[in-house]
Short mmCIF file of C-alpha atoms and ligand atoms in Angstrom, two decimals:
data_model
loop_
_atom_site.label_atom_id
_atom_site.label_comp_id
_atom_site.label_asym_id
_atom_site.label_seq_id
_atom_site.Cartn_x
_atom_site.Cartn_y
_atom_site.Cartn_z
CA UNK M 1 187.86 -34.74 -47.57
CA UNK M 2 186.49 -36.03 -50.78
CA UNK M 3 189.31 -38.14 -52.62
CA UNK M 4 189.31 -39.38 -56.54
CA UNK M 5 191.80 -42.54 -56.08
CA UNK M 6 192.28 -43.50 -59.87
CA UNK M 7 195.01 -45.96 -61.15
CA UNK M 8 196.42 -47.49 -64.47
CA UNK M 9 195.04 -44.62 -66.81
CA UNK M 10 197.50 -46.12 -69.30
CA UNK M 11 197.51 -43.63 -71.86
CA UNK M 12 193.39 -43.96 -72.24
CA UNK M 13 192.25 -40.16 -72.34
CA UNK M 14 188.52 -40.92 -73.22
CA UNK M 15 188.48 -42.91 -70.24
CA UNK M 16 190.30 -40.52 -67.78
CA UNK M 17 187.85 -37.69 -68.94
CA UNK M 18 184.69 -39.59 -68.39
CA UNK M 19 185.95 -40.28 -64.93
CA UNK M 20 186.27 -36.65 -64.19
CA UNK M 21 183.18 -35.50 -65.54
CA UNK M 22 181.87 -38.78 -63.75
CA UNK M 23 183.04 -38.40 -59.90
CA UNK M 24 181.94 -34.65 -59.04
CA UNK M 25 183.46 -31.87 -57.34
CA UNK M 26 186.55 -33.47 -55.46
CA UNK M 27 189.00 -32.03 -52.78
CA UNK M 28 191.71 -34.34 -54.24
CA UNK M 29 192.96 -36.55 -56.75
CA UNK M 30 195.15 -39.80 -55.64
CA UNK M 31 197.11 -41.35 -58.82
CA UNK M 32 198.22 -45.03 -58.18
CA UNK M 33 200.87 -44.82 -61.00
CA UNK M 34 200.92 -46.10 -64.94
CA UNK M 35 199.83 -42.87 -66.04
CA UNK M 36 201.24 -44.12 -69.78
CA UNK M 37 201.66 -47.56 -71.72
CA UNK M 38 199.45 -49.61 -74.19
CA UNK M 39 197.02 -46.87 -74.92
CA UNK M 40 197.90 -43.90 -77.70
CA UNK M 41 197.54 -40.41 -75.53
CA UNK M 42 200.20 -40.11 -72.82
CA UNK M 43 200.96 -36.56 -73.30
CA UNK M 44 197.63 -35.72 -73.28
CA UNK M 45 197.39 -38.12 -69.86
CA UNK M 46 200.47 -36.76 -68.27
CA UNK M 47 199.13 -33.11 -68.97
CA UNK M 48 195.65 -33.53 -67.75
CA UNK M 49 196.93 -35.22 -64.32
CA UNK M 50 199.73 -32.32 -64.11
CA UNK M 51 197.39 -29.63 -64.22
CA UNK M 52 195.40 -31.30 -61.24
CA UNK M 53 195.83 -29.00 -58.21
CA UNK M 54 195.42 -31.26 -55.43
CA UNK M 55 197.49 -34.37 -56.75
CA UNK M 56 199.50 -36.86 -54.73
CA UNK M 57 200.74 -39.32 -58.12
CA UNK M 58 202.75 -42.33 -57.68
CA UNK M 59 205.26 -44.30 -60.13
CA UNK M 60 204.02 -47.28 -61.82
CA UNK M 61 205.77 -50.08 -64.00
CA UNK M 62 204.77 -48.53 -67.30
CA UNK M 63 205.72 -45.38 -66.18
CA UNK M 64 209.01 -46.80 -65.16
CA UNK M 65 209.71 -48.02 -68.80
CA UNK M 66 208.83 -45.57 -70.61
CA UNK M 67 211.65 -43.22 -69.01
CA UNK M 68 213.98 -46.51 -69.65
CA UNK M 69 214.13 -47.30 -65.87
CA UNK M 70 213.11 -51.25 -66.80
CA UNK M 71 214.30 -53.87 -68.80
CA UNK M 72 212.32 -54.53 -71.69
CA UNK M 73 212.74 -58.31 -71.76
CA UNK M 74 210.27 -58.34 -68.36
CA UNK M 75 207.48 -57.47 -70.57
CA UNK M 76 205.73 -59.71 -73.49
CA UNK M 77 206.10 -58.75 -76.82
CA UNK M 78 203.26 -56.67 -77.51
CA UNK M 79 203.58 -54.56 -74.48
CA UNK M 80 207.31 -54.00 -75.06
CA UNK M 81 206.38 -52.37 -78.57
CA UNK M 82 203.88 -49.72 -77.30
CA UNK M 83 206.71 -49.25 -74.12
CA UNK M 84 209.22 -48.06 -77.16
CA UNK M 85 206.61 -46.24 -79.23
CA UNK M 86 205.64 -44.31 -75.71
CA UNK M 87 209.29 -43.80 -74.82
CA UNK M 88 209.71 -41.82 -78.53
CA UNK M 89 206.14 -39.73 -77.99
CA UNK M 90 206.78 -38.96 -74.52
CA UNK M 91 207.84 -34.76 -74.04
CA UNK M 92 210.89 -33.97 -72.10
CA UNK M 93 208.42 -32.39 -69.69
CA UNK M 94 206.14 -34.92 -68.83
CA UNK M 95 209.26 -37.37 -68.66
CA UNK M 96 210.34 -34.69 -65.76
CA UNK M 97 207.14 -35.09 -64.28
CA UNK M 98 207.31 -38.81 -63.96
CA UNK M 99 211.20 -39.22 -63.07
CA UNK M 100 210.12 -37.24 -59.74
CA UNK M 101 207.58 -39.38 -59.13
CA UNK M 102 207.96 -41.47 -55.86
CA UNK M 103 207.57 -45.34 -55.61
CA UNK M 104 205.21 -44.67 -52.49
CA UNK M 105 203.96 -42.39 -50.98
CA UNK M 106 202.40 -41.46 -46.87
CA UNK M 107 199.20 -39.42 -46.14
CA UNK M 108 198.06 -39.56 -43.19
CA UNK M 109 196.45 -43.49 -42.46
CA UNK M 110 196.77 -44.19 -46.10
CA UNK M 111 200.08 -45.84 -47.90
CA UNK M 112 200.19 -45.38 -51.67
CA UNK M 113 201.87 -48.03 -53.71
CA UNK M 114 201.66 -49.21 -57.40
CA UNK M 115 202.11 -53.32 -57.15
CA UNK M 116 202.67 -54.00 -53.42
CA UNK M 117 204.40 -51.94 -50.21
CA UNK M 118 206.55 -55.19 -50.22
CA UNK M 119 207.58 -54.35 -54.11
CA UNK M 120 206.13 -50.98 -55.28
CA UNK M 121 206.93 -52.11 -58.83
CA UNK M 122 206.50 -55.38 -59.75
CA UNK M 123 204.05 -57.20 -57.32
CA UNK M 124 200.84 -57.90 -57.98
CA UNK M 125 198.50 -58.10 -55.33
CA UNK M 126 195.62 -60.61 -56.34
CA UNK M 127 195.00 -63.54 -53.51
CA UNK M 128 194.83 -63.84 -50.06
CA UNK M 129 198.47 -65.08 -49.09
CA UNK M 130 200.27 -62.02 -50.94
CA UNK M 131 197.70 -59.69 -49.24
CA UNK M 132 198.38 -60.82 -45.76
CA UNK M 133 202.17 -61.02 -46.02
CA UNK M 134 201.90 -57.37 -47.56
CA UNK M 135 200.19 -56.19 -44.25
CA UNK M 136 203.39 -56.23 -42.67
CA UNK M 137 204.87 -53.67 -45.04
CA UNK M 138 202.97 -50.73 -44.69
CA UNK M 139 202.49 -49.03 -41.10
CA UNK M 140 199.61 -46.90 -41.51
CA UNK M 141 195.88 -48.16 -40.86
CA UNK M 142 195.19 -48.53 -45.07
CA UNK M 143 197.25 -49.49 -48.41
CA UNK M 144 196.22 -48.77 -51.65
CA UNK M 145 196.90 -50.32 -54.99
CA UNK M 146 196.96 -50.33 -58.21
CA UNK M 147 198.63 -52.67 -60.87
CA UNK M 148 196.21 -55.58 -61.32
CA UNK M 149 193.52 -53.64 -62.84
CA UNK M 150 191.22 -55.35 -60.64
CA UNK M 151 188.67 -53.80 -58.17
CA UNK M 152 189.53 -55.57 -55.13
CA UNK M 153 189.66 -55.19 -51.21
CA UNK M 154 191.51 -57.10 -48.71
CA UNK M 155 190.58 -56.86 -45.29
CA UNK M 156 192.74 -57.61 -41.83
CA UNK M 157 190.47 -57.19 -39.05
CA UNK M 158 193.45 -58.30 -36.96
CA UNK M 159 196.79 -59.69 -36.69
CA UNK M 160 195.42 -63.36 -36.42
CA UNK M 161 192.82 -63.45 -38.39
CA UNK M 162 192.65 -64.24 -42.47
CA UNK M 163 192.28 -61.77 -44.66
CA UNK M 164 189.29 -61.06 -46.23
CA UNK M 165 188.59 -60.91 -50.08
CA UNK M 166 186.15 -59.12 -52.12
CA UNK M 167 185.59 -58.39 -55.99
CA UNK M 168 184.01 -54.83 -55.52
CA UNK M 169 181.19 -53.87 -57.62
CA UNK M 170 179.62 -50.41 -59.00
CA UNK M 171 178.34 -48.29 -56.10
CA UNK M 172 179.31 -50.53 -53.50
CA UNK M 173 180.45 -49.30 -50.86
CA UNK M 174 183.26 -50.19 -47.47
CA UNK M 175 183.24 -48.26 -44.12
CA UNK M 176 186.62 -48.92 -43.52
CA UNK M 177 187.99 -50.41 -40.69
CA UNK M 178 191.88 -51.15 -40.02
CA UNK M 179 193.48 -52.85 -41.37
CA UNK M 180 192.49 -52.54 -45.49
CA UNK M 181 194.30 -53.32 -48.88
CA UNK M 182 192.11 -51.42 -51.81
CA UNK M 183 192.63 -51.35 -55.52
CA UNK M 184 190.66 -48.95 -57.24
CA UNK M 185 190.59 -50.61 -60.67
CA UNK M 186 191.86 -49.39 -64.23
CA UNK M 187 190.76 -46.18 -65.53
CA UNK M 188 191.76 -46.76 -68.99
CA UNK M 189 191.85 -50.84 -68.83
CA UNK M 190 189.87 -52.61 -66.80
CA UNK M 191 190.37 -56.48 -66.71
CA UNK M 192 187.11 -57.74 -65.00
CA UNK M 193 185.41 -58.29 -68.26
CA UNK M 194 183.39 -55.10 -67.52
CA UNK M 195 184.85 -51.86 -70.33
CA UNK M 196 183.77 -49.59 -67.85
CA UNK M 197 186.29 -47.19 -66.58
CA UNK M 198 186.74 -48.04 -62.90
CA UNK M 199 187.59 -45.61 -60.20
CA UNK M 200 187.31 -45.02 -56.00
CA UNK M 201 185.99 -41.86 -54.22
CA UNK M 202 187.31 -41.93 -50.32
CA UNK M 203 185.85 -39.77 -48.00
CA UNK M 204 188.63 -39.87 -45.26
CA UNK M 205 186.87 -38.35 -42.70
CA UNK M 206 184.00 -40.81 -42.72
CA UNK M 207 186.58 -43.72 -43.96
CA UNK M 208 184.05 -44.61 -46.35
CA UNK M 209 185.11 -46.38 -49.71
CA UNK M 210 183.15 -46.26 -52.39
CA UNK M 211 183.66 -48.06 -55.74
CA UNK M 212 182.45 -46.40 -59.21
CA UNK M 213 182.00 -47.56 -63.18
CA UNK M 214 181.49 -45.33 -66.15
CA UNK M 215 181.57 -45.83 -69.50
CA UNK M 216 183.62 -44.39 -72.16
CA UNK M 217 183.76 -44.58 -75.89
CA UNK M 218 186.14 -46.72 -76.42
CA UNK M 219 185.84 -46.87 -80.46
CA UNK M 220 187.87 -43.89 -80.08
CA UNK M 221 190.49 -45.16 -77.98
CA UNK M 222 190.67 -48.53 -81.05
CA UNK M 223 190.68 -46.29 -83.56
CA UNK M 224 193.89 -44.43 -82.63
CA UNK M 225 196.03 -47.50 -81.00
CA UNK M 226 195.59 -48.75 -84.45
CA UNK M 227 195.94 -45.60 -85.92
CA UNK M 228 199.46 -45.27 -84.36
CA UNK M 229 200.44 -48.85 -85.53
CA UNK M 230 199.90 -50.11 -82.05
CA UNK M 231 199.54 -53.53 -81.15
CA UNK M 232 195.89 -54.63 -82.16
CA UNK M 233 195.37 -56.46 -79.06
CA UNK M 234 195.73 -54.00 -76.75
CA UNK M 235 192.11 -52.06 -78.90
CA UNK M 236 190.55 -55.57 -78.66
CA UNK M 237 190.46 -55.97 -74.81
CA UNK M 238 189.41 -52.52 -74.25
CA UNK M 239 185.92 -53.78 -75.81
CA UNK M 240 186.07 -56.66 -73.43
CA UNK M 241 187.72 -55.15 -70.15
CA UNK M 242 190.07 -57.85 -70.27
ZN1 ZN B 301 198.91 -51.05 -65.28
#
């Protein structure tokens, strides 16, 4: 089965679209959670990963706050005014469709979780240590992430051995062997100094992994966070993937 794993759209629909029209026919879409936050179109976002028929979507931080779930003093400044501005833009419908969103979620070998299986929410997954403590809190063969924004793979090959590393790049691609930690990137902000939307397609019958870029016109995406009175910085960065 041919899988689109996508993560931290955060409210980027120019992004999220190119990655459709990107990735090719699909069997089914995985969603790693922050559907909304910093960017100026999560209706639009919520709505076009709704209407996906073959969807297994996950809760992320953002997603969280924006339905009021989080305390706004854990975030800076900056991301707690486009959490409030989301909160007021939000529909009552796509706030239903995230409050029955699960913090993780089971398919077969594969354990979907928006930080960490150790803490769904908050963790952030980005050396070696976290990884291999995380390995004991998921019991199927693979985890995957989202959270950091960062394409990334950890690999166990076994219970005494270190775990393994990589910055993935476009087109590069993992046959899979247990025991794996994968992050699929940002869709709508990537922070590996590369503006391309980032994305996954797994094939989990051949348990290959396969990491993608596209671009996106971002202009669009600056023009209406500061159309909306957003904060400035979160247009800047999406020139820089930062
Ligand atoms: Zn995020």
């Amino acid at each position: 089965m041919k899988t689109l794993v996508i993560s931290d759209i955060h409210a980027n629909l120019p992004a999220l679209e190119a990655v459709f029209d990107h990735c090719g026919p699909v069997d089914a879409v995985w969603c790693l959670g922050d559907l909304v936050g910093y960017g100026p179109d999560p209706n639009e976002c919520v709505e076009r990963i709704r209407a996906i028929p073959n969807l297994f979507c996950i809760l992320g931080n953002h997603d969280a706050a924006a339905l009021g779930q989080l305390d706004l003093a854990a975030f800076n400044f900056d991301a707690q005014q486009s959490t409030l501005w989301t909160q007021l833009t939000l529909s009552q419908e796509n706030k239903k469709f995230l409050l029955n969103l699960p913090e993780t979620r089971t398919i077969g070998q594969f354990t979907l979780a928006h930080g960490s299986p150790h803490n769904p929410i908050w963790e952030y997954v980005l050396d070696t240590y976290t990884a291999r403590v995380n390995f004991q809190f998921f019991n199927t063969s693979y985890c995957l992430i989202g959270h950091s924004h960062l394409p990334l793979s950890f690999i166990q090959a076994s219970e005494i051995t270190e775990v393994e590393m990589r910055i993935m790049h476009e087109s590069q691609t993992l046959a899979l062997t247990p025991r794996a930690i994968l992050n699929p990137g940002s869709v709508g902000q990537p922070r590996d100094h590369d503006s391309r939307a980032s994305y996954a397609i797994l094939d989990t019958e051949t348990l290959q992994w396969e990491l993608k870029r596209v671009h996106y016109p971002y202009e669009i995406v600056q023009e209406r966070i500061r159309r909306f009175n957003l904060p400035d910085r979160h247009a800047l960065r999406l020139a820089y993937g930062w």
